[in-house]
Structures are given as structure tokens and as C-alpha cells.
XYZ file of C-alpha atoms in Angstrom:
610
model
C 63.801 -18.048 -80.229
C 62.518 -18.309 -83.200
C 62.735 -15.111 -86.062
C 62.990 -11.880 -83.753
C 62.810 -8.747 -86.038
C 65.580 -6.176 -84.469
C 68.849 -4.762 -85.924
C 72.074 -5.383 -85.336
C 75.557 -3.212 -86.051
C 73.640 -1.047 -87.653
C 71.445 -3.431 -90.083
C 68.445 -4.693 -89.530
C 67.055 -8.145 -90.150
C 65.741 -11.526 -88.007
C 67.181 -13.247 -85.966
C 66.822 -16.893 -85.882
C 67.452 -19.285 -83.377
C 66.452 -22.428 -82.949
C 67.208 -25.845 -80.737
C 68.309 -29.122 -82.276
C 71.243 -30.133 -80.503
C 71.341 -34.124 -82.674
C 71.217 -31.682 -86.195
C 74.772 -31.616 -87.954
C 73.754 -28.547 -89.843
C 70.928 -26.343 -89.456
C 70.513 -23.119 -92.434
C 67.728 -21.014 -93.772
C 65.588 -22.204 -95.498
C 63.370 -19.360 -97.762
C 61.846 -18.341 -100.592
C 64.575 -15.824 -100.837
C 66.798 -18.488 -101.902
C 64.768 -21.375 -103.426
C 64.455 -23.522 -100.195
C 67.663 -24.110 -99.775
C 68.882 -23.409 -96.810
C 73.102 -25.097 -97.088
C 74.682 -21.614 -98.134
C 72.433 -19.518 -95.324
C 74.180 -21.815 -92.413
C 73.108 -20.646 -88.967
C 75.757 -20.947 -86.011
C 75.934 -23.822 -83.309
C 76.357 -22.322 -79.919
C 78.512 -24.798 -77.943
C 77.263 -27.118 -75.197
C 73.319 -25.445 -76.290
C 71.743 -27.649 -78.067
C 70.805 -24.201 -80.119
C 71.500 -22.635 -83.429
C 71.441 -19.014 -83.798
C 72.375 -15.947 -86.411
C 71.241 -12.672 -87.575
C 70.573 -12.200 -91.123
C 70.635 -8.886 -92.814
C 67.756 -7.312 -94.479
C 65.000 -10.179 -93.836
C 61.845 -8.341 -93.119
C 58.337 -8.709 -91.726
C 56.384 -11.290 -94.049
C 59.594 -13.409 -95.112
C 58.022 -17.429 -95.723
C 61.255 -19.589 -93.802
C 61.866 -22.776 -92.686
C 64.934 -24.526 -91.168
C 67.043 -26.761 -93.848
C 68.361 -29.584 -91.178
C 70.739 -32.282 -91.696
C 70.222 -34.720 -89.047
C 73.401 -37.123 -87.728
C 72.859 -39.726 -89.659
C 72.805 -37.122 -93.246
C 69.091 -37.147 -94.153
C 68.354 -33.781 -95.385
C 64.952 -32.176 -94.501
C 62.950 -29.359 -93.669
C 60.932 -27.934 -90.186
C 58.924 -25.409 -89.328
C 60.128 -22.958 -87.068
C 58.670 -24.166 -83.453
C 58.685 -20.821 -81.753
C 57.222 -18.837 -85.460
C 54.267 -16.957 -84.640
C 52.622 -16.860 -87.859
C 52.367 -19.908 -89.987
C 50.915 -20.079 -93.815
C 47.487 -20.674 -94.695
C 46.977 -24.716 -94.689
C 47.374 -26.779 -96.342
C 51.204 -24.778 -97.114
C 53.351 -25.120 -94.179
C 55.743 -22.011 -93.946
C 56.875 -20.507 -90.934
C 56.128 -16.424 -91.482
C 58.522 -13.773 -90.282
C 56.409 -11.312 -88.567
C 55.204 -8.963 -85.351
C 53.514 -8.532 -82.047
C 53.232 -5.487 -81.841
C 51.312 -2.486 -83.125
C 47.946 -3.277 -81.591
C 47.189 -0.827 -79.181
C 44.936 -2.834 -75.793
C 42.027 -1.263 -74.061
C 41.777 -3.884 -71.880
C 43.760 -2.193 -68.760
C 40.324 -2.242 -66.368
C 39.787 -6.267 -67.143
C 43.354 -6.811 -66.265
C 43.363 -5.035 -63.141
C 40.662 -6.752 -61.820
C 41.512 -9.394 -59.051
C 39.081 -11.728 -59.315
C 39.588 -14.796 -57.304
C 37.494 -17.356 -59.033
C 35.556 -18.955 -56.766
C 33.162 -17.388 -55.363
C 32.107 -16.332 -58.816
C 30.333 -16.686 -61.653
C 31.483 -18.829 -64.088
C 29.430 -19.466 -66.798
C 31.340 -20.624 -70.019
C 30.360 -20.385 -73.523
C 32.387 -23.006 -75.858
C 33.236 -22.422 -78.952
C 34.803 -23.575 -82.512
C 35.561 -20.218 -84.358
C 35.195 -22.023 -87.788
C 31.833 -23.196 -87.229
C 30.138 -20.565 -85.138
C 28.919 -19.031 -87.563
C 30.136 -18.751 -92.008
C 29.954 -16.674 -94.890
C 27.450 -17.390 -96.758
C 29.932 -19.170 -99.436
C 31.090 -21.264 -96.222
C 33.898 -19.260 -95.394
C 35.078 -18.043 -92.082
C 34.857 -15.213 -91.055
C 37.750 -13.179 -89.360
C 39.127 -12.913 -85.577
C 37.335 -8.883 -85.979
C 33.942 -10.176 -87.872
C 33.789 -12.698 -85.764
C 34.220 -10.506 -82.376
C 31.970 -7.489 -83.275
C 28.932 -10.720 -83.971
C 30.425 -12.929 -80.636
C 30.612 -10.010 -78.127
C 27.641 -8.516 -78.289
C 25.342 -12.659 -78.070
C 27.652 -13.355 -75.545
C 26.348 -10.397 -73.121
C 22.702 -10.893 -74.063
C 22.875 -14.533 -73.264
C 24.437 -13.698 -69.421
C 27.538 -16.247 -70.380
C 29.955 -14.878 -68.215
C 33.194 -16.163 -70.306
C 34.236 -18.351 -73.716
C 36.570 -20.996 -74.439
C 37.612 -21.162 -77.802
C 38.982 -24.251 -79.369
C 42.365 -25.223 -80.336
C 44.131 -21.839 -82.179
C 47.279 -22.421 -82.236
C 48.440 -23.772 -86.084
C 47.344 -27.042 -87.204
C 47.136 -28.863 -90.560
C 44.050 -30.240 -90.560
C 40.425 -28.946 -90.266
C 38.634 -31.755 -88.728
C 40.942 -32.499 -85.969
C 39.327 -29.227 -84.561
C 42.733 -27.986 -83.701
C 43.553 -31.324 -80.986
C 46.927 -32.080 -83.199
C 49.093 -29.379 -84.312
C 52.018 -28.360 -85.304
C 52.788 -23.970 -84.679
C 51.953 -24.636 -80.634
C 53.325 -20.498 -80.861
C 51.944 -19.699 -84.041
C 47.839 -18.600 -84.206
C 45.969 -19.687 -87.068
C 45.959 -18.628 -90.070
C 42.402 -20.021 -91.338
C 40.997 -16.408 -89.341
C 43.678 -13.892 -89.612
C 46.644 -12.212 -88.403
C 47.523 -11.977 -84.416
C 46.488 -8.747 -84.516
C 42.703 -9.356 -84.940
C 42.729 -11.670 -82.355
C 44.208 -9.063 -79.897
C 40.806 -6.940 -81.470
C 39.096 -10.400 -80.545
C 40.159 -10.953 -76.896
C 40.331 -7.049 -76.073
C 36.709 -6.955 -77.311
C 35.618 -9.313 -74.777
C 37.402 -7.643 -72.004
C 35.760 -4.413 -72.329
C 32.178 -6.043 -72.686
C 33.220 -7.867 -69.199
C 33.613 -11.355 -70.958
C 36.705 -13.671 -69.811
C 37.932 -15.661 -72.893
C 39.927 -19.076 -71.877
C 41.527 -20.490 -74.577
C 41.864 -25.171 -75.261
C 45.277 -25.628 -74.770
C 47.186 -29.166 -76.322
C 50.281 -29.985 -73.550
C 49.369 -33.822 -73.708
C 50.764 -34.577 -77.786
C 51.383 -33.206 -80.996
C 50.679 -34.124 -84.818
C 53.279 -36.294 -86.763
C 53.263 -34.248 -89.776
C 56.387 -34.404 -91.024
C 57.358 -30.377 -91.060
C 56.441 -30.611 -87.716
C 58.025 -31.961 -84.214
C 58.382 -35.130 -85.046
C 62.137 -36.413 -85.100
C 62.941 -32.121 -85.333
C 66.260 -32.717 -85.551
C 66.680 -36.382 -86.292
C 65.930 -37.476 -83.396
C 62.777 -38.211 -80.796
C 63.629 -34.109 -79.459
C 60.117 -33.192 -78.546
C 58.369 -36.881 -78.037
C 59.869 -39.776 -75.829
C 62.580 -41.577 -77.225
C 61.011 -44.933 -75.883
C 58.050 -45.433 -78.533
C 55.924 -47.110 -76.104
C 55.822 -43.580 -74.808
C 55.469 -42.022 -77.423
C 53.012 -43.218 -79.098
C 49.473 -42.530 -78.927
C 47.644 -44.997 -80.978
C 44.127 -44.100 -80.903
C 44.721 -40.233 -81.997
C 48.058 -41.188 -84.635
C 49.835 -38.541 -82.329
C 53.138 -38.612 -80.239
C 52.974 -37.472 -76.257
C 56.159 -35.383 -75.243
C 58.952 -35.479 -73.783
C 57.778 -34.153 -69.906
C 61.054 -35.507 -68.624
C 63.706 -33.134 -70.809
C 63.652 -29.385 -69.215
C 64.139 -27.817 -72.634
C 60.315 -29.450 -73.626
C 58.995 -28.552 -70.162
C 60.113 -24.969 -70.714
C 58.584 -25.090 -74.213
C 55.245 -26.030 -73.161
C 55.263 -24.198 -69.763
C 56.569 -21.165 -72.062
C 53.562 -21.286 -74.755
C 51.702 -21.199 -71.437
C 52.381 -18.328 -70.665
C 52.763 -16.893 -74.707
C 49.145 -16.666 -74.307
C 48.329 -15.200 -71.630
C 51.476 -11.806 -72.067
C 50.895 -11.800 -75.549
C 46.984 -12.264 -76.093
C 46.206 -11.110 -72.484
C 44.313 -15.000 -72.224
C 42.430 -15.144 -68.855
C 43.148 -18.737 -68.919
C 43.479 -22.446 -70.314
C 42.203 -25.697 -70.142
C 44.715 -28.159 -70.441
C 43.157 -31.020 -72.824
C 43.867 -34.820 -72.541
C 45.361 -34.679 -68.923
C 45.249 -37.995 -68.260
C 46.174 -39.066 -71.517
C 49.684 -37.426 -70.240
C 49.169 -38.936 -66.635
C 48.323 -43.115 -67.423
C 51.186 -44.947 -69.160
C 48.745 -47.420 -70.178
C 46.381 -44.826 -71.917
C 44.029 -47.048 -74.201
C 46.890 -49.109 -74.592
C 46.619 -53.055 -73.974
C 48.910 -54.741 -71.613
C 52.162 -55.014 -73.835
C 51.751 -52.126 -75.262
C 53.135 -49.422 -72.634
C 56.177 -49.450 -70.993
C 55.467 -48.866 -66.898
C 57.814 -45.649 -64.091
C 60.500 -47.391 -62.999
C 58.191 -48.272 -60.036
C 56.982 -50.165 -62.020
C 54.121 -48.250 -62.529
C 51.372 -47.336 -64.505
C 51.934 -43.146 -63.444
C 54.019 -40.955 -66.111
C 55.513 -39.257 -62.910
C 57.223 -36.752 -65.088
C 54.256 -35.314 -66.911
C 52.660 -35.162 -63.186
C 55.709 -33.479 -62.076
C 55.324 -31.171 -65.256
C 52.022 -30.050 -64.375
C 52.664 -29.314 -61.207
C 55.716 -26.825 -62.466
C 53.273 -25.308 -64.890
C 50.860 -24.527 -62.521
C 53.349 -23.065 -60.335
C 54.885 -20.608 -62.500
C 51.048 -19.521 -64.505
C 50.099 -18.948 -60.767
C 53.242 -17.074 -59.817
C 52.987 -14.629 -62.687
C 48.567 -14.724 -62.880
C 48.004 -15.215 -59.804
C 43.711 -15.390 -61.104
C 44.206 -17.341 -63.760
C 42.254 -20.499 -64.425
C 43.818 -23.283 -65.399
C 40.731 -25.874 -65.803
C 42.800 -29.627 -66.524
C 40.021 -31.849 -68.548
C 40.738 -35.209 -66.636
C 38.487 -38.016 -66.826
C 40.239 -40.817 -63.963
C 40.135 -40.690 -60.670
C 43.806 -39.105 -60.146
C 44.256 -37.733 -56.762
C 43.713 -33.834 -55.787
C 43.613 -33.049 -59.414
C 43.647 -29.423 -57.821
C 44.827 -29.206 -54.835
C 48.140 -27.551 -54.000
C 51.460 -28.372 -54.792
C 52.643 -27.941 -51.939
C 50.356 -30.811 -50.756
C 50.793 -33.442 -53.282
C 48.628 -31.919 -55.402
C 49.075 -30.880 -59.354
C 47.833 -27.499 -58.761
C 45.202 -26.829 -60.740
C 41.651 -24.955 -60.070
C 38.964 -25.998 -61.631
C 38.950 -30.176 -63.282
C 36.016 -31.035 -65.821
C 33.106 -33.396 -63.491
C 33.662 -35.936 -66.045
C 31.941 -37.995 -63.378
C 28.571 -35.582 -63.501
C 28.625 -35.554 -67.604
C 28.438 -38.908 -67.889
C 26.261 -39.893 -65.137
C 23.551 -37.067 -66.147
C 23.954 -38.324 -70.016
C 23.009 -41.722 -69.104
C 20.170 -40.359 -67.076
C 18.057 -38.283 -69.665
C 18.597 -40.064 -72.456
C 17.242 -43.334 -70.459
C 13.895 -43.897 -71.110
C 10.907 -42.105 -69.203
C 9.816 -46.068 -67.627
C 13.532 -47.094 -66.728
C 13.961 -43.563 -64.887
C 13.101 -45.076 -61.326
C 15.990 -47.556 -61.562
C 18.342 -45.268 -62.220
C 17.704 -42.660 -60.106
C 21.937 -42.678 -58.613
C 23.025 -41.279 -61.573
C 21.678 -38.199 -59.898
C 22.646 -38.522 -56.605
C 25.911 -40.103 -56.790
C 27.568 -37.304 -57.735
C 26.846 -35.303 -55.131
C 28.641 -38.188 -53.198
C 31.846 -36.257 -54.590
C 30.718 -32.809 -56.150
C 33.275 -31.622 -53.273
C 36.285 -33.645 -53.901
C 37.939 -31.068 -56.637
C 36.882 -28.049 -57.958
C 34.653 -28.751 -60.571
C 33.422 -27.234 -63.944
C 30.204 -29.710 -65.175
C 30.554 -30.002 -68.868
C 28.176 -30.594 -71.781
C 30.976 -29.628 -74.284
C 31.832 -30.899 -77.934
C 33.008 -33.977 -76.863
C 29.008 -35.063 -76.324
C 27.360 -34.238 -79.766
C 29.856 -35.218 -82.140
C 30.216 -39.077 -84.055
C 26.887 -40.492 -83.761
C 26.155 -39.309 -80.141
C 23.340 -37.316 -81.286
C 22.840 -33.136 -80.202
C 21.833 -33.128 -76.796
C 18.215 -32.242 -77.659
C 18.027 -35.506 -79.633
C 19.684 -37.068 -76.664
C 16.012 -36.616 -74.825
C 13.283 -39.821 -75.211
C 9.774 -38.749 -75.727
C 8.109 -36.743 -78.223
C 9.393 -33.466 -80.068
C 8.020 -31.249 -77.461
C 8.826 -33.725 -74.762
C 12.667 -33.266 -76.481
C 12.222 -29.571 -75.654
C 11.395 -30.420 -72.176
C 14.283 -32.682 -70.947
C 16.579 -29.988 -73.088
C 15.560 -27.268 -70.508
C 15.169 -29.676 -67.436
C 18.790 -30.614 -68.369
C 20.507 -27.213 -68.848
C 18.235 -26.489 -65.488
C 20.168 -29.443 -63.397
C 23.376 -28.464 -64.345
C 22.905 -24.555 -63.821
C 21.637 -25.159 -59.913
C 24.227 -28.273 -59.093
C 26.999 -27.232 -57.622
C 29.794 -26.463 -59.804
C 31.067 -23.740 -62.129
C 29.200 -24.486 -66.291
C 30.573 -25.335 -69.509
C 28.527 -25.116 -72.364
C 28.799 -26.519 -76.255
C 27.677 -24.113 -78.919
C 24.183 -24.829 -80.382
C 22.933 -26.378 -76.694
C 21.158 -23.039 -75.787
C 19.004 -22.899 -78.974
C 18.427 -27.113 -79.469
C 20.932 -27.620 -82.158
C 18.700 -31.011 -83.567
C 21.440 -32.297 -85.459
C 25.041 -32.912 -83.791
C 28.237 -30.735 -84.090
C 28.675 -31.245 -88.081
C 32.338 -29.936 -87.807
C 32.256 -28.561 -91.010
C 29.390 -26.178 -91.527
C 27.895 -23.553 -89.274
C 25.334 -23.780 -86.702
C 21.111 -24.284 -87.929
C 20.708 -20.719 -86.547
C 17.360 -20.590 -89.449
C 16.341 -22.825 -86.506
C 15.544 -19.665 -84.718
C 12.891 -18.898 -86.683
C 11.087 -21.898 -85.309
C 8.927 -20.943 -82.741
C 9.977 -24.322 -80.175
C 13.715 -23.271 -80.843
C 12.905 -19.652 -80.947
C 11.709 -19.805 -77.365
C 14.524 -22.151 -75.731
C 17.151 -19.610 -76.917
C 14.723 -17.939 -74.637
C 14.902 -20.341 -71.735
C 19.211 -20.371 -71.637
C 18.988 -16.909 -71.636
C 16.691 -16.407 -68.261
C 18.288 -19.190 -66.584
C 21.749 -17.546 -67.239
C 20.217 -14.458 -65.809
C 19.485 -15.750 -63.163
C 22.736 -17.299 -62.483
C 24.112 -13.979 -62.638
C 21.451 -12.793 -60.240
C 21.401 -15.645 -57.646
C 24.707 -16.080 -55.328
C 23.294 -18.803 -54.083
C 23.982 -20.798 -57.347
C 27.991 -20.024 -57.001
C 28.836 -18.320 -53.876
C 29.661 -21.900 -51.957
C 30.653 -23.526 -54.893
C 32.770 -25.921 -53.431
C 32.033 -26.581 -50.060
C 29.366 -28.656 -48.369
C 27.906 -25.519 -47.028
C 26.573 -24.257 -49.874
C 23.928 -27.811 -50.415
C 21.400 -29.164 -49.462
C 19.052 -31.936 -49.727
C 15.429 -31.780 -49.447
C 15.140 -35.402 -50.775
C 17.225 -37.299 -52.724
C 15.367 -40.446 -53.058
C 12.453 -40.039 -54.607
C 12.790 -42.814 -56.976
C 9.552 -43.354 -57.734
C 8.742 -40.195 -58.578
C 12.005 -39.258 -60.067
C 12.141 -36.311 -58.554
C 15.449 -34.480 -56.871
C 14.921 -31.229 -54.778
C 17.513 -29.618 -52.860
C 18.892 -26.541 -51.415
C 21.686 -23.909 -52.684
C 22.592 -21.429 -49.816
C 24.526 -18.276 -50.296
C 27.375 -16.935 -47.310
C 24.394 -14.327 -46.514
C 21.056 -16.095 -46.817
C 18.983 -15.596 -49.912
C 18.803 -19.198 -50.426
C 17.237 -21.475 -53.451
C 15.092 -24.898 -53.109
C 15.067 -26.172 -56.002
C 12.485 -29.110 -57.491
C 13.298 -30.953 -60.477
C 10.680 -33.383 -62.393
C 12.247 -35.906 -64.808
C 8.976 -37.109 -65.371
C 5.975 -36.294 -68.599
C 3.613 -36.580 -65.489
C 1.935 -33.527 -63.357
C 2.938 -34.133 -59.599
C -0.111 -32.330 -58.043
C 0.135 -31.988 -54.113
C 3.436 -32.078 -53.368
C 4.964 -31.842 -50.663
C 8.793 -30.423 -48.923
C 9.701 -30.407 -45.926
C 11.468 -26.660 -45.396
C 13.443 -25.877 -42.991
C 12.882 -21.714 -42.313
C 9.140 -21.411 -41.976
C 7.380 -18.304 -43.809
C 6.351 -17.482 -47.770
C 8.127 -18.696 -50.476
C 7.753 -17.440 -54.159
C 8.242 -18.788 -57.171
C 11.292 -17.156 -59.310
C 11.757 -19.625 -61.611
C 10.444 -21.971 -63.917
C 10.948 -23.899 -66.895
C 7.568 -24.460 -67.740
C 6.840 -21.239 -68.424
C 4.588 -20.397 -71.861
C 7.630 -18.155 -72.890
C 9.833 -20.906 -72.902
C 7.948 -23.458 -74.774
C 5.748 -25.136 -71.446
C 2.694 -25.433 -71.072
C 1.953 -22.881 -68.498
C 1.642 -24.611 -65.107
C 2.749 -21.918 -62.660
C 2.784 -20.930 -59.357
C 1.383 -17.315 -59.635
C 0.915 -17.162 -55.427
C 2.708 -16.913 -53.088
C 3.689 -20.490 -51.313
C 3.044 -20.441 -47.797
C 4.472 -23.752 -45.017
C 2.653 -25.111 -42.613
C 3.329 -26.719 -39.314
C 3.018 -30.681 -40.897
C 6.834 -32.206 -40.008
C 8.708 -33.390 -43.965
C 11.443 -34.501 -44.778
C 13.266 -34.339 -41.481
C 12.166 -30.685 -40.404
C 9.212 -28.918 -38.341
C 7.040 -27.644 -41.171
C 6.770 -28.132 -45.427
C 5.066 -26.704 -48.065
C 3.200 -28.034 -50.839
C 3.109 -27.165 -54.867
C 2.355 -28.667 -58.051
C 5.292 -29.888 -59.990
C 5.113 -29.636 -64.239
C 5.822 -32.157 -66.294
C 9.692 -32.465 -67.362
C 10.047 -29.750 -65.054
C 12.416 -27.666 -62.704
C 10.868 -24.935 -60.442
C 12.879 -22.957 -58.346
C 11.531 -20.684 -54.726
C 12.425 -17.943 -52.741
C 12.171 -16.980 -49.226
C 10.010 -14.161 -49.549
C 11.084 -11.407 -47.253
C 8.511 -9.239 -45.011
C 8.889 -5.285 -46.092
C 10.427 -3.282 -42.718
C 7.534 -0.762 -40.933
C 7.917 2.387 -40.922
C 8.433 4.326 -37.589
C 5.729 6.738 -37.569
C 6.975 10.225 -36.144
């Protein structure tokens, strides 16, 4: 499909192939024929819906569209759905391009068997156009970003980056979520080989790359997929099912095998050609529910009278089965915000077959609690404890994503109540709570150093804030927390089983304190205590399962992190005072708006005398 540079009958040129079953005529419109394809017709392949023709003499770099005549005689130009390059917006033509010519050096990374469940996964979500910008506000290229971003990710201790959509899209402020060219890497930041370099550099540095992928809907722009051959081809024919009125987009017709093939081929394309390690599948709930953001009478029900889009569910199952057949260790993460059962259950058991689901419930409850004033927090303590009740119902990722820091929602730092200092302490606690809770992690760029203004989506992050002490120390805190996560298996080795988590005290709502244990497979358990009030808690007692000595291995209140320095330098020892259902307990001081992590010390073995 698309424009294939090739040689036929001894002549070099390009074969163009496109799906347009209801068209009366398809021609090639290009800069060579003044964008009139009347005399450059493609040939219709009987009973396939495909049009195809080889044109000799056409070379790489040729700009083109398809000149289509619909069944009612209307004539219009369309970009190639399978084009691998497109003009820089606002221009909309497709470009004949090669995807070869780059020599990869990531074979060692690709050979690794990386079952993700018992491994650390800590994702840095990034929008390439606004992570950094040049002084004149223009974009860096994929290569330039790679040379800056890869060392930064290594320094900060993230395991993966997740990039907001990179398929071609006409409007910057859609952030890439309203697409016109699924196979065309956006030209905003360079050419395909530049992005190959980007991914290659990440892999050589041990960093995985996840791409935000949008199979739920597409943009209505005239050159795109809408009414591609004059009829509803990629979208549903029923407008009540096709329309996504809240987003101004159209839903793919998941019942058509050609549409399913288009999307599944595209998913594999990113992994085959660009070596992407996984996909974050956007807006899954909008695919599964026919009534998504629609009032009664504005949607069509399924054949059984229900609101489930059974065709979409079957598509997602086929997608995951196919991806995992070719890439068994890929990350397939669903952004699914409803209580749809079995999102990460195997398709053989009736599930959708993803291996991860974004935990939107945890995100909503946690941010709602963190935005609550200190005096009201005791009344909302359940927002901290309820998410554990379903923490193991799916394989979860805990997201603090771009959606939570735009459109008047405030930045993570500015969501925190209290004084300037308390806001920083609160954000340290939020990040610590996320890192120690069961599930993989995701943080949107800027959160790591306390971007004070919400994401501006047209301008670069405020990196100048690192000139200020509080932001610089928060930045150091995030890096230290990330590296602690990498070091301590208890924080990720049993993320998806109750064997990895145990409450010590979930119900101290009066003091707004929670305490729990994270456990690895072979010991190394961590005791986590988090004080969500700006009040020091002295002589705070907790029950512990194992008697002995405990050392503080992490404290969010350390001075180098911007805290008050209320830390434990001495070893803490248990006493035979029953507490929290245990035979022994220990006593410590909790810093205000602080997190303390303890670990049992190991006695050195005595050496035998010879």
C-alpha cells in the first residue's frame, strides 16, 4: 500500500496503491502534473477495492495526492493514508519517501527478553515540541532532542519515555491526538531517519520508547480519511456512531476488516520500522462505549440493545493478539477510564488482552485528596485507602499525565494547598506516594522540577526555574526517588500480586497518616510511612512483623530536598510492645508533609577464626 519506490520491467519509479472501493476514478495528482490526476489514472483491481499503478520516472521527494472522483461525480484530492512522509503543516500533500538508509545499533536491546511485570517501569511522558525549544521558539529536530534528552533521562533514573502522538496531524494544539496521516511520522521535527536515530540512542542507553497511539478516532480535515472515496469508508456510516461531537472527530468503523487491518498494520509498523517498544492506546473507553459523552437519543445501541461497542472490543482483542504474536514483550497500555472488566486479562479468558491499564481511579482519587485543604483531609482519608481495594484487579500503571496539568487544572505543584514551602513538601509527598504504591509509574514532563504554571502546550517548559533553590532541590529529590525505585526490588518485583503489599495502618485518618509494607520476592521489604499533614508527629508507633533493627533509607524531608531536615540518623530498634496486630513495634518521628522509608538492617556474619 502507499507509494513504494521500486523497479518494474527494468524501469525505476513508484507503485501507488490505495483502497477506494466506491470511487469512480482515482488518479495521481502531483507537482509534476499541476495537481490534476485526470490523465494519470490508477487501475482498479477487480473485487478488491484497490487501485494501483506503477509510474516510471517518479523519484523520492515527489509531492502527491490522490485525485478521486466519487460515485456521485464529485472530484477532490486526498492525502495517501499509507504515506510515510507528509508536508510540514499547514501544507497537506504526501511525499514519496524511503524508510531505509539508517543503520541501527540497538541489536543488544532488541535481543533482551524483558517481561515487564516483575521489572521496574518508570515512564517520563514528553511532548517533543514543548520539552525544550530553540531561542526563537522553533522546534529542535529528533536528532537534537535525542542528544539532550537521553543523558537527562539517564541522570533522572527513568526507565522509559512515552512520547505524545507523532503521526502527522494538521493542528499543533491537538497535541497529535487528531490525526490525518497514521503512517507518516510528523515532519515537525525532521525525517524518518532522524527519528530512527532518536529511538536508537534511547535503546543504546537502556531506555525504552513508548508511543502514544490513537486508534479511536481521526480528524475531519478534507485531505484526510473522512469520506475518503466519497463515502463513509474509514468511519461508521451511521453518524450517531461515527461522530465524536466533544472532540470534533470521527470514529473508525471497527467492523470492517480493511479498517482493522489498517490500524493493526499501523501498530506493527511503528514497532517494525521504528523499533518502538510499546503503545499507549489512547481513549479506549470512547471506543468501547457507544454512549461515550453522548446523551440519550444521540447514540445508537448495539444489536442486543446495549451500549457496548462489541466490534471495538473484538478489534482490541485482535490488535493485542497480533502485536504479542510478533512482539511478546511489547508494552500495550490502555488509557481506559471506565470499569470495563478484564482490560488486562488474556483474550483467551475473555479479556481485551492489554498488559497494562492506566489507573485513572487512583489518579483521580489521589489528586482530589492532595488538592484538599489540610483541615478537611481527615474526612477524605478514604481517597487514600480505597484505591488499594482494586489495585490488583488489573495490571496498573499509575499516571500523573499531561491531562491533569492543562485547561485550568493547574500544575501538580500549584494543586498543593498551603504556603510556598508546603506546596513543595506536598509535591514531594505526592511523588513519593506514587512511587511506593503498587503499579508502574508515569510522570509528565515538568512535574519532576515543579513547573509552577500549568503546561502551556505551545511554549517550552520553564527550565529557568532550576535557577531557584526550591525547584533545584525538588529536581534532586525526584532523581533520588527514581534511583531508589530502581534499586529496591520491593517497589516493583510484586507489583501485581497481594504478596507485594501489606497495610500496617490504613485507618489513622485523624492524623492523616498511612503506613504499609512493600515486599520483594526474596526479602528486602520496605516500611513506608506518609504524613499528609504539615504537623510533626513525634513518638509515632507502628507495629512491625519482624523484630530487629531498622534504618531510614529515604526521607522526603531531607534538607538537600528542600525539607526541614527532620531525619533519623540513628538505627531504630523494635520493642516488645504489641501494636497494629504485631507482637513488636517501633517508634519514630514523622516529619510534616513527609515520607519516611525504613528497611531492616542485616547483621554482618561472623567470620570463623582459622
